[in-house]
Short mmCIF file of C-alpha atoms and ligand atoms in Angstrom, two decimals:
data_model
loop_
_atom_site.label_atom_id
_atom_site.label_comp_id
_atom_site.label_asym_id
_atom_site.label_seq_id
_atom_site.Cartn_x
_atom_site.Cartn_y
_atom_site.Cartn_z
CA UNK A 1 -42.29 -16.90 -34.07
CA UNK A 2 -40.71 -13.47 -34.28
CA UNK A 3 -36.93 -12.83 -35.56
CA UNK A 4 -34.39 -12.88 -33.33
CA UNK A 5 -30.53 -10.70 -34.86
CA UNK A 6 -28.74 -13.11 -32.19
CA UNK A 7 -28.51 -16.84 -30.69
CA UNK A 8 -27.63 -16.56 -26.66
CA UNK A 9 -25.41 -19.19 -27.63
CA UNK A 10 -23.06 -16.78 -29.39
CA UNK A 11 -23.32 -14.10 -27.02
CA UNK A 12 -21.99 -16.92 -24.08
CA UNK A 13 -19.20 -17.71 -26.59
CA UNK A 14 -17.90 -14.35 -27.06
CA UNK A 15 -17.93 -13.66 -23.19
CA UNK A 16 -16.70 -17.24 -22.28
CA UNK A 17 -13.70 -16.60 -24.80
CA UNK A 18 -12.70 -12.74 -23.16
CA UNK A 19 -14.13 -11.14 -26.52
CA UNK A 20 -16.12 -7.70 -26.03
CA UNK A 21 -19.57 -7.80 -26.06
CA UNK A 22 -21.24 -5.20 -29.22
CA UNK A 23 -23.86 -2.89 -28.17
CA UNK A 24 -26.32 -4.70 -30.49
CA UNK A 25 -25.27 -7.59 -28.34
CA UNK A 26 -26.46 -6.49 -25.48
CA UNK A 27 -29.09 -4.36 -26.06
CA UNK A 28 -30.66 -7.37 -27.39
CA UNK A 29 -29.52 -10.22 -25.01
CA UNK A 30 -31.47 -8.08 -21.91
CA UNK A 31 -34.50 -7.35 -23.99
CA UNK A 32 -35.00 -10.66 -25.10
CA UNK A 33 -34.25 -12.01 -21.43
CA UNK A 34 -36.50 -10.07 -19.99
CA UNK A 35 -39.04 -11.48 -22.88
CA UNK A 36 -37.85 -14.88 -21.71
CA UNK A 37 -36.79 -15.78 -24.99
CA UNK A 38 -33.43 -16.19 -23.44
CA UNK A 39 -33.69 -18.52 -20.81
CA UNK A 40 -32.25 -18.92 -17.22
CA UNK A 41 -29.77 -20.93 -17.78
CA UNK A 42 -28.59 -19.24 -20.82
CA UNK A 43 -28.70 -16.32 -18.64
CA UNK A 44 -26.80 -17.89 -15.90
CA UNK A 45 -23.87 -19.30 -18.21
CA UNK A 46 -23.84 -15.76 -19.21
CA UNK A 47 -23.90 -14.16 -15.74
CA UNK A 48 -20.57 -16.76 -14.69
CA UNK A 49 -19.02 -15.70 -18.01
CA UNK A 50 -19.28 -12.11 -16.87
CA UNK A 51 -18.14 -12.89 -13.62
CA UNK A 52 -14.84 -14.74 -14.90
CA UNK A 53 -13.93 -12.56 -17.41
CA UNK A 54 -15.39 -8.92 -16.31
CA UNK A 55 -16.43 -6.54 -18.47
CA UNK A 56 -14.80 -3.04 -20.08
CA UNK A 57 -16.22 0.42 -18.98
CA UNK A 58 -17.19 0.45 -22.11
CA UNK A 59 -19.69 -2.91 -21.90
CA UNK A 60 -20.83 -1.97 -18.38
CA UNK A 61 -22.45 1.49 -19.60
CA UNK A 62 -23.98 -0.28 -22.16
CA UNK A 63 -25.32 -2.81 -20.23
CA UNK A 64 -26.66 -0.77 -17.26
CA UNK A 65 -28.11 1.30 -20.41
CA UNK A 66 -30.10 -1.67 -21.52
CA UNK A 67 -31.69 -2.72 -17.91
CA UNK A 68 -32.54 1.36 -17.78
CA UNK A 69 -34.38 0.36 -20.57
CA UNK A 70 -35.73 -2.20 -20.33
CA UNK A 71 -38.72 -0.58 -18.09
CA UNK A 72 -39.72 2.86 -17.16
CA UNK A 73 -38.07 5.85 -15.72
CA UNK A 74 -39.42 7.89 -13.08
CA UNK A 75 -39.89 11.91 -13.20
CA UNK A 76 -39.32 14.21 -10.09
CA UNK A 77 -39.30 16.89 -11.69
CA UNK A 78 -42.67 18.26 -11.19
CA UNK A 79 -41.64 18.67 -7.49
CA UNK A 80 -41.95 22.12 -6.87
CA UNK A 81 -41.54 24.80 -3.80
CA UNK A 82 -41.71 28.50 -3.75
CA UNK A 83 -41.75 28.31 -7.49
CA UNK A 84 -38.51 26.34 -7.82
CA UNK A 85 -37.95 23.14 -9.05
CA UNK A 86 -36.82 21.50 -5.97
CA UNK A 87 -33.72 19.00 -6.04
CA UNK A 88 -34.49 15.18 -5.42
CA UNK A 89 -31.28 12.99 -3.77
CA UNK A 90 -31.15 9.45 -2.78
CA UNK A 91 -28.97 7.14 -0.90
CA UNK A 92 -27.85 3.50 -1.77
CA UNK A 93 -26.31 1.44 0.77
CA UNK A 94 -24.93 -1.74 -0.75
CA UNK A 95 -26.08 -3.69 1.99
CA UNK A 96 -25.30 -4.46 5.66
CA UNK A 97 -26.20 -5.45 9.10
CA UNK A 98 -27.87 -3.53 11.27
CA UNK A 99 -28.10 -0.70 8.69
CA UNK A 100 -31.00 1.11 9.65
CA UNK A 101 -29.21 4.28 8.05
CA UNK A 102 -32.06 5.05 5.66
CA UNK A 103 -34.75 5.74 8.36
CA UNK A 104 -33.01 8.52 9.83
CA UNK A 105 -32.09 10.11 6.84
CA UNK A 106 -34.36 10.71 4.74
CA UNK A 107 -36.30 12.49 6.92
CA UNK A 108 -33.53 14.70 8.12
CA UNK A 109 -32.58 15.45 4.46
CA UNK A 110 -36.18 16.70 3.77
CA UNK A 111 -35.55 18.78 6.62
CA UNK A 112 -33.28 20.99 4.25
CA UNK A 113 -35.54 21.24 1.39
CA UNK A 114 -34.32 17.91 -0.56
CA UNK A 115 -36.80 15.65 -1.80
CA UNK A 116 -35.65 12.10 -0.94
CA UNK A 117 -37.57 9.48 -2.49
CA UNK A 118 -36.11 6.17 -1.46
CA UNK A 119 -36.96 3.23 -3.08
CA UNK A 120 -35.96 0.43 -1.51
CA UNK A 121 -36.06 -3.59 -1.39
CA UNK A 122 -36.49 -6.00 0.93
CA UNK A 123 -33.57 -8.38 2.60
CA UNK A 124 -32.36 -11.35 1.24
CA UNK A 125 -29.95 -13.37 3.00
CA UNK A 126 -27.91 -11.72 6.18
CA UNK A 127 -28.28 -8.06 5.07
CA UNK A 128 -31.68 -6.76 6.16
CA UNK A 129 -34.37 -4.78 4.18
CA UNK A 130 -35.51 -1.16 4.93
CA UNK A 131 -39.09 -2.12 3.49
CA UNK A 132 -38.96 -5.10 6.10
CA UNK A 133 -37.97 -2.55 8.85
CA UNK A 134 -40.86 -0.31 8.25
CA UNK A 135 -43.39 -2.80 8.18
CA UNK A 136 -42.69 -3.47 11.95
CA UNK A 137 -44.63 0.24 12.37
CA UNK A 138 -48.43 -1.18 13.00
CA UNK A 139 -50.49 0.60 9.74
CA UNK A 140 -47.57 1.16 7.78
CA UNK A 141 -47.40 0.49 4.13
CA UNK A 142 -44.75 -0.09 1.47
CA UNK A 143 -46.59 -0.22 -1.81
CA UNK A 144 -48.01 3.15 -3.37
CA UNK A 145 -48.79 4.00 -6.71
CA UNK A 146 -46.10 6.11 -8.85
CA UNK A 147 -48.68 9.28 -8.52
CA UNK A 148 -48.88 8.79 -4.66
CA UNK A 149 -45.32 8.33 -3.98
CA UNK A 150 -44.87 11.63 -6.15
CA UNK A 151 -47.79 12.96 -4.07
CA UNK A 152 -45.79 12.28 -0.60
CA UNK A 153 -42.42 13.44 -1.96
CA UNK A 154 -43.79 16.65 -2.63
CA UNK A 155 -45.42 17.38 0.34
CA UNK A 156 -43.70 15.49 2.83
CA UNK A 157 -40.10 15.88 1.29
CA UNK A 158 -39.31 12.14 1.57
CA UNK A 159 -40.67 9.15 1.06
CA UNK A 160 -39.58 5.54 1.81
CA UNK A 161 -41.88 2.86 -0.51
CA UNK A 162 -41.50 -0.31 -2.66
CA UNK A 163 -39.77 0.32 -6.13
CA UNK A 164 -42.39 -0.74 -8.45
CA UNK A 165 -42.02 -3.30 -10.73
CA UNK A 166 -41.91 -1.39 -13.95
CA UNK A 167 -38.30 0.10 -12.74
CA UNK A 168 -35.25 -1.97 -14.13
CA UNK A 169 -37.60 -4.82 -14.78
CA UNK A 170 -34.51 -6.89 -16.22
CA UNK A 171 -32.31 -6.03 -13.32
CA UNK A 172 -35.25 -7.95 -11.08
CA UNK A 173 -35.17 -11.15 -13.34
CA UNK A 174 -31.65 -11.25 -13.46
CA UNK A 175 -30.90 -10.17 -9.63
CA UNK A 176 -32.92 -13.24 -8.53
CA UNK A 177 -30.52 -15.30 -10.88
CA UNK A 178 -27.71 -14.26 -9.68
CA UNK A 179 -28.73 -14.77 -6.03
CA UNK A 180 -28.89 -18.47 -7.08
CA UNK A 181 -26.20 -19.33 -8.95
CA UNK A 182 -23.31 -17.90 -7.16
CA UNK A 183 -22.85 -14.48 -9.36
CA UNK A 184 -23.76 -11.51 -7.06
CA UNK A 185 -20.68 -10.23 -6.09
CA UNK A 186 -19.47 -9.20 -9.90
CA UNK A 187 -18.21 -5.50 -9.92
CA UNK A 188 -20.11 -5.47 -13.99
CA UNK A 189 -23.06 -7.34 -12.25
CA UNK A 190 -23.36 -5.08 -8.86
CA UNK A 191 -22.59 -1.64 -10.40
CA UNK A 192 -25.09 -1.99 -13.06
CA UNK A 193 -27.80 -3.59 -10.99
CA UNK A 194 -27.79 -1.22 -8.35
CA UNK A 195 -27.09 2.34 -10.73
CA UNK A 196 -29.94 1.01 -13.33
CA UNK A 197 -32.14 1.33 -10.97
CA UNK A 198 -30.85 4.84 -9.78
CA UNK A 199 -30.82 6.46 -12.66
CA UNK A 200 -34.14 4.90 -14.21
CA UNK A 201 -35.65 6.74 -10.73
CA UNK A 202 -34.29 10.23 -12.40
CA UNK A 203 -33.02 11.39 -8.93
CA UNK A 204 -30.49 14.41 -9.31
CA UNK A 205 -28.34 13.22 -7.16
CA UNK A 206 -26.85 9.70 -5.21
CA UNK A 207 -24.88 9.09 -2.40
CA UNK A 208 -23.77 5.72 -2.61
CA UNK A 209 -22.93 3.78 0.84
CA UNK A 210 -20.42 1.25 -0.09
CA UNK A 211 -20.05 -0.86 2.59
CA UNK A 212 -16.42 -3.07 3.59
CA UNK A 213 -15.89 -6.26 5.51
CA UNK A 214 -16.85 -9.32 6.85
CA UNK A 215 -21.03 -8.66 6.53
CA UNK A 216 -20.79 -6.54 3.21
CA UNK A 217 -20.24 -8.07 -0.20
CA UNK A 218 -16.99 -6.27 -0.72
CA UNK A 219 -14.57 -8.01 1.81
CA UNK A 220 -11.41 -5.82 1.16
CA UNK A 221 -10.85 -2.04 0.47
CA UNK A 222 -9.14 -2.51 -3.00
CA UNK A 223 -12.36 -4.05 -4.59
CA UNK A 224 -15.16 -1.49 -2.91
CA UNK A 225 -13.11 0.96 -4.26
CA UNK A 226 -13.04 -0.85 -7.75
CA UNK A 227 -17.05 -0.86 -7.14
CA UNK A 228 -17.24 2.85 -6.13
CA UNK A 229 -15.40 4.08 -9.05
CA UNK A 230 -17.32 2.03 -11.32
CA UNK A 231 -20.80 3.15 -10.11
CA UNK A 232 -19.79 7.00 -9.32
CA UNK A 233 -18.83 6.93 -13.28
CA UNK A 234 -21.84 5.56 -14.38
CA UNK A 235 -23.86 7.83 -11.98
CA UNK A 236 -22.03 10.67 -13.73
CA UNK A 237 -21.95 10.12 -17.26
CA UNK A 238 -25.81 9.26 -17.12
CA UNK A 239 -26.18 13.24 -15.59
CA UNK A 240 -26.73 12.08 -11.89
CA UNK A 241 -24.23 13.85 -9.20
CA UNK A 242 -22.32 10.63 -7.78
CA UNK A 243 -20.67 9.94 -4.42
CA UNK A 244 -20.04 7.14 -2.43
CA UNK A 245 -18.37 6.73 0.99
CA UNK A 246 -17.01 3.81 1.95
CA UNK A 247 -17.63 2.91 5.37
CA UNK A 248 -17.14 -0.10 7.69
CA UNK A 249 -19.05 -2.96 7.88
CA UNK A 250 -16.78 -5.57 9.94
CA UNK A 251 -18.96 -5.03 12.52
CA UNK A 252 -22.96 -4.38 13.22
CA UNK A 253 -23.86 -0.31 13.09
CA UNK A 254 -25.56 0.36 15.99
CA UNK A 255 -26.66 -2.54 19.06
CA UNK A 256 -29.56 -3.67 16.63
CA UNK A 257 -29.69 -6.00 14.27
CA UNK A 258 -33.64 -7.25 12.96
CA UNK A 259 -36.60 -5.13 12.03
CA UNK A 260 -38.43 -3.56 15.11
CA UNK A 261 -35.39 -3.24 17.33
CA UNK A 262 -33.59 -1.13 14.15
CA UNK A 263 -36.89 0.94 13.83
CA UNK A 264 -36.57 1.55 17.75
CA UNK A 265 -33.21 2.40 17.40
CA UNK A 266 -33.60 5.08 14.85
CA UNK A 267 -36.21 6.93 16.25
CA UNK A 268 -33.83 7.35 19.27
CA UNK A 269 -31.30 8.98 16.86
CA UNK A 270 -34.20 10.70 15.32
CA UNK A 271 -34.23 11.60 19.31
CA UNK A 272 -31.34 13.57 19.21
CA UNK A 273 -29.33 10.02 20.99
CA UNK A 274 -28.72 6.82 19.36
CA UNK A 275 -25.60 5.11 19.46
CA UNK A 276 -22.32 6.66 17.89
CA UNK A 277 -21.53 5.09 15.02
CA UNK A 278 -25.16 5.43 13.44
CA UNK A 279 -25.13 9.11 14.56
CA UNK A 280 -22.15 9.76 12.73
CA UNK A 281 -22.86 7.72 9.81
CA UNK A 282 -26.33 9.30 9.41
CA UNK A 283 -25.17 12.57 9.89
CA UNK A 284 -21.68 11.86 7.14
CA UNK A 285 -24.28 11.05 4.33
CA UNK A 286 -26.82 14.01 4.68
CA UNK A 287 -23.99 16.02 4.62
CA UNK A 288 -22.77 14.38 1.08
CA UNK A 289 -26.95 14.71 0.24
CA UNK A 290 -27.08 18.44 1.53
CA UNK A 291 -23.67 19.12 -0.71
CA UNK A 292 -24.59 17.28 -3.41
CA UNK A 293 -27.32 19.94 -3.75
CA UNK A 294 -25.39 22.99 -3.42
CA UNK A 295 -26.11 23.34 0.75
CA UNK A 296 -23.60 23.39 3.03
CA UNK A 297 -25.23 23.34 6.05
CA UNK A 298 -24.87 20.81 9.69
CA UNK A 299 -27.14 17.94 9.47
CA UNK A 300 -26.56 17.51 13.04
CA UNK A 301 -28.74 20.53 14.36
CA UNK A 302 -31.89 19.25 12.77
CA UNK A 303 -31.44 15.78 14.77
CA UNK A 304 -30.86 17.88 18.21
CA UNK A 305 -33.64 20.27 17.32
CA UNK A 306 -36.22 18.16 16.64
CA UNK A 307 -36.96 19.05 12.90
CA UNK A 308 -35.89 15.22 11.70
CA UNK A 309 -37.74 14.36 14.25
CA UNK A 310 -41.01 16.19 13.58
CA UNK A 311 -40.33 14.89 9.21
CA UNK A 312 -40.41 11.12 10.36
CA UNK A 313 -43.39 11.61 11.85
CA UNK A 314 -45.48 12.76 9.36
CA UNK A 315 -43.62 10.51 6.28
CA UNK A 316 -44.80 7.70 8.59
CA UNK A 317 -48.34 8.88 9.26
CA UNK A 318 -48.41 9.43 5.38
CA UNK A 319 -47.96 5.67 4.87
CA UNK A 320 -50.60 4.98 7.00
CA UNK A 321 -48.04 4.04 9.59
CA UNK A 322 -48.86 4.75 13.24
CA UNK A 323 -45.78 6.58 14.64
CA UNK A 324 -46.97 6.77 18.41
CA UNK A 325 -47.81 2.63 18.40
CA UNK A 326 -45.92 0.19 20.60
CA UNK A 327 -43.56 -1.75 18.24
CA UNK A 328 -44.00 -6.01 18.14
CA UNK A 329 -41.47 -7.69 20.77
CA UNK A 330 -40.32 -11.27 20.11
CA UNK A 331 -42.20 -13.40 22.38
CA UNK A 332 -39.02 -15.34 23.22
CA UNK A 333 -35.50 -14.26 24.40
CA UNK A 334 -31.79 -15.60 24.74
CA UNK A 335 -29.20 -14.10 26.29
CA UNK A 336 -25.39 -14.77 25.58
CA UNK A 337 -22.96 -14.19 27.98
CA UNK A 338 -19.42 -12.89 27.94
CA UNK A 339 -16.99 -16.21 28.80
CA UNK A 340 -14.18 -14.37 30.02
CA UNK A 341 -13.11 -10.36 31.43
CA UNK A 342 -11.41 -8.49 29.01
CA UNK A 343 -12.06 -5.95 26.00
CA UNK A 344 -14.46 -6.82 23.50
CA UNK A 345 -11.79 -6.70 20.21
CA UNK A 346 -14.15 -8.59 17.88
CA UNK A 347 -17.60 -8.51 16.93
CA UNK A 348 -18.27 -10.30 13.45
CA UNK A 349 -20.81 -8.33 11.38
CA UNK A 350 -21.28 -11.93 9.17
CA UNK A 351 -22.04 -13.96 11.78
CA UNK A 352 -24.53 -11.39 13.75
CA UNK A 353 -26.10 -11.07 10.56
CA UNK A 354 -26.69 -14.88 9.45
CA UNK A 355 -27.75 -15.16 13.19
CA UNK A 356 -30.42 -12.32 13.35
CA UNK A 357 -31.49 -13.70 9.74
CA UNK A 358 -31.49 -17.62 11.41
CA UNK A 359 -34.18 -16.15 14.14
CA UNK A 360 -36.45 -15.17 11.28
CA UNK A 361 -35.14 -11.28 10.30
CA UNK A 362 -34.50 -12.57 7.20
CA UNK A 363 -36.03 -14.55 4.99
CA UNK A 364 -33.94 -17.65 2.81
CA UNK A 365 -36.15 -17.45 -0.41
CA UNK A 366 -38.34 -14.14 -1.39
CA UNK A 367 -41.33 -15.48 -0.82
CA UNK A 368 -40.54 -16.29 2.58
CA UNK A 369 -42.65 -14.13 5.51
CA UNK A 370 -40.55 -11.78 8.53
CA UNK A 371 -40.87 -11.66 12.02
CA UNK A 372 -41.07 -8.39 12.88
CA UNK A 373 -39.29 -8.73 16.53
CA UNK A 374 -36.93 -11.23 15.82
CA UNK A 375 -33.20 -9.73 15.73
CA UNK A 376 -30.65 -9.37 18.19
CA UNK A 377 -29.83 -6.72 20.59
CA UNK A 378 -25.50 -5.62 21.53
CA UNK A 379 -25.06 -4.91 24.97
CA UNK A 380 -21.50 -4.23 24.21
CA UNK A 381 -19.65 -3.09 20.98
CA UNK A 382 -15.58 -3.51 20.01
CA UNK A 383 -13.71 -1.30 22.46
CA UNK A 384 -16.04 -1.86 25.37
CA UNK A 385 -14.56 -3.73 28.60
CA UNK A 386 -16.60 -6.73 29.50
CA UNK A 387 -16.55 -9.17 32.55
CA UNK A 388 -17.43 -12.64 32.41
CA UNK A 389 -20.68 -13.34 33.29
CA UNK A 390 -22.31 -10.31 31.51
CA UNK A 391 -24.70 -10.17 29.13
CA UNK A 392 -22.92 -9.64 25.76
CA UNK A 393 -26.30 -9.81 23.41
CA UNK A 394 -29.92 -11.08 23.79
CA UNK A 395 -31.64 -13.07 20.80
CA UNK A 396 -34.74 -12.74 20.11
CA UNK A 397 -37.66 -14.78 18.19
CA UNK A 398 -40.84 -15.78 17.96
CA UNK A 399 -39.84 -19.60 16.98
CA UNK A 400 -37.79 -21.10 20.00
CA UNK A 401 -36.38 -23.76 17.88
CA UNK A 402 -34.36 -21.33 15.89
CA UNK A 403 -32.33 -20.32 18.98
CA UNK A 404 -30.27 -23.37 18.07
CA UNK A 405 -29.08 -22.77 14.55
CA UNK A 406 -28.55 -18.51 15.71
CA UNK A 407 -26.25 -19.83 18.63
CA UNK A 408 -24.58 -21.81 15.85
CA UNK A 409 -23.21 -18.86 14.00
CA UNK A 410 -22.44 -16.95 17.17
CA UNK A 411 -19.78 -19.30 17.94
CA UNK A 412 -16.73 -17.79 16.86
CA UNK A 413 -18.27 -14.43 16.46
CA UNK A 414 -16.67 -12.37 19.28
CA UNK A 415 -12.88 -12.02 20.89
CA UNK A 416 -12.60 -11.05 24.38
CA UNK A 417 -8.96 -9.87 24.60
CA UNK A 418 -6.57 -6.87 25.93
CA UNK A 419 -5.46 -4.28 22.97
CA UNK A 420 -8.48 -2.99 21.01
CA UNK A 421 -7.02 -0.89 17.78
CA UNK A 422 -10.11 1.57 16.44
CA UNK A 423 -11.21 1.04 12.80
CA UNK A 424 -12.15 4.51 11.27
CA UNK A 425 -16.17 3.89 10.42
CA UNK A 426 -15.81 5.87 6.70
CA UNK A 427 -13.26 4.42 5.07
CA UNK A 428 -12.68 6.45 1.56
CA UNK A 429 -14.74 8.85 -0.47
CA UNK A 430 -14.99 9.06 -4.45
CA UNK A 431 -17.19 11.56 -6.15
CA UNK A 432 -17.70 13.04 -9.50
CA UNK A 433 -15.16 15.40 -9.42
CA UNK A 434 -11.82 12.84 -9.18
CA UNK A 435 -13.40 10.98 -11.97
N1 URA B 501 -27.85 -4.61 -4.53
C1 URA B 501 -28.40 -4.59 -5.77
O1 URA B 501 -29.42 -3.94 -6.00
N2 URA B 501 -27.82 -5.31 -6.72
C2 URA B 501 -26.69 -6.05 -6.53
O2 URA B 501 -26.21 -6.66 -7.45
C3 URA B 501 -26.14 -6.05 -5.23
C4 URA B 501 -26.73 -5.31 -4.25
#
């Protein structure tokens, strides 16, 4: 048996009793997790320690340092045009529903000359995934090789795929953890989960989409902001150019919420139309991208024009994805109508969410498959008048029998009432610079 400098049992104590965790302490407690000679539940005790008692600046760098670590980093910088090194950005939303914000946008960053490698993850819970998006696009496919994904990024300019399994390996052990045992929404935990992975992808720079309300892990302002400054720090004193926005997530973006009906829905913003609030959103964070990399130029014009338009359609086709083909409807259908005339005040992002993930969007454990048409679709938003009678949403599922359990959560979802007060969509910005 080899030597081990610590027992996880001391490493608990000194969290469980508020103490500061040494370097040494953690360098080794992740290592020898992801070795499994710490085990799950020492890891878990750990994990509720952590998110009790928090964790200093100082402990957080150190232990987003160690899940960098504890796999391999990624190198963009071989991507070249005209002779010049040409600047990588990403964007991280923290998660939620209907967020389809990623399909537009990379391709209409690549537009400026950005290379935009996303890698992204699938959904667990309410929040849907980008990667289970995508797959809705007959052909289209998630996994490629670290030389391919290179390959697309530098001729395509962006690139949506699978991060592979040698990035943050102990962040992928310990994520699924958390999921069960009640410690996700840790500011130490979140921040260093999501910017391990950001940095050990060696992008220059990161927007980070920090979402606010009822369907986003952060429920109030005065903790995503906590979050935000956290992870733009870490971002920053690793080298990468940090921002985040923090935006509104109280509500659904856009009318869809499930896999082929987002896809549809951004390739009609990818259009040059699209509903509002995914327009603007879309448009706020290629901006940040476009800045982060020293150009200051409209985002907008290259969804009117076309160009976006013309990038999604070859990134797709590169992933053997078929961008012309009919997407996969949900054999069944539900519709919900409004009970009374009024203006719609309410629309609860949670409960859309857990309902579009209870008609088989989502998936409950990882293993778990998608249905690709399943979702629902928003015939009206907050601020929109309604009249009884009218269609306020229509389910949609494969699997009849789940119509029960969606309609469930859709019960106190909505208010019909007379005043409707508009919520700004972006929220706050922190960046590098007020750090
Ligand atoms: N997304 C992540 O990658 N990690 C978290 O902890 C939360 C959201």
């Amino acid at each position: 048996m080899s030597y081990e400098p610590f027992d996880a049992v001391d490493v608990i104590r000194t969290k469980r009793d508020r103490e500061e965790l040494t370097k040494e302490q953690i360098d080794w407690v992740i290592d020898a997790y992801t070795r499994g000679v710490v085990a799950d539940e020492q890891m878990s005790a750990l994990a509720m320690a952590i998110f009790l008692n928090g964790m200093s600046a100082t402990e957080i760098q150190q232990w987003t340092q160690a899940m960098i670590n504890s796999g391999e980093r990624l190198d963009f910088s071989s991507i070249v045009g005209a002779g010049k090194k040409i600047a990588t950005s990403d964007k991280h939303s923290t998660g939620g529903v209907g967020d389809k914000i990623t399909l537009p946008l990379a391709p209409l960053v690549a537009v400026y000359n950005v290379a935009v490698p996303q890698l992204s993850g699938r959904g667990l819970g309410h929040t849907g995934g980008t990667l289970d998006k995508l797959e809705s696009i007959p052909g289209w496919q998630a996994y490629l090789s670290n030389e391919r994904t290179l390959e697309i990024l530098s001729d395509e300019g962006a690139v949506i795929c699978a991060a592979g399994s040698g990035l943050a390996p102990a962040d992928k052990k310990l994520y699924a953890l958390r999921d069960v045992t009640s410690t996700v929404e840790a500011i130490p935990l979140i921040a260093s989960s999501i910017m391990s992975k950001k940095i050990a992808e060696g992008t220059d720079s990161l927007v980070l989409d920090v979402k606010v309300g009822s369907g986003a892990f952060m429920k109030d302002l005065d903790y995503a902001q906590e979050l935000a400054r956290t992870m733009v720090r870490l971002g920053t004193d690793a080298g990468v150019k940090t921002t985040a926005l923090l935006t509104n997530m109280d509500t659904p973006l856009g009318l869809t919420v499930g896999n082929a009906c987002e896809v549809e829905e951004s390739v009609e913003v990818l259009a040059g139309g699209g509903p509002s609030d995914v327009v603007e959103l879309t448009v706020a964070l290629a901006r940040e991208m476009l800045l982060s990399c020293g150009i200051d130029e409209d985002p907008a014009e290259a969804l009117a024009d076309g160009r976006a338009m013309d990038k999604w359609r070859t990134m797709i086709s590169a992933q053997g994805g078929d961008p012309d083909a009919a997407l996969p409807q949900a054999r069944e259908t539900h519709t919900v109508y409004a009970t009374d005339s009024g203006v719609l005040t309410r629309l609860d992002a949670l409960s859309v969410g857990v309902a579009s993930w209870r008609l088989g969007a989502g998936r409950a454990r990882k293993e778990d498959q998608v249905q690709a048409g399943a979702g629902i679709r928003l015939h009206a938003k907050p601020g929109d008048t309604v009249r009884a009678g009218e269609p306020l949403m229509t389910l949609m599922t494969d699997t009849p029998e789940r119509f029960e359990r969606a309609l469930e959560s859709l019960e106190d979802a909505y208010t019909i009432g007379k005043e409707y007060e508009p919520q700004p969509l972006i929220l706050d910005k922190v960046s590098t610079e007020q750090q």
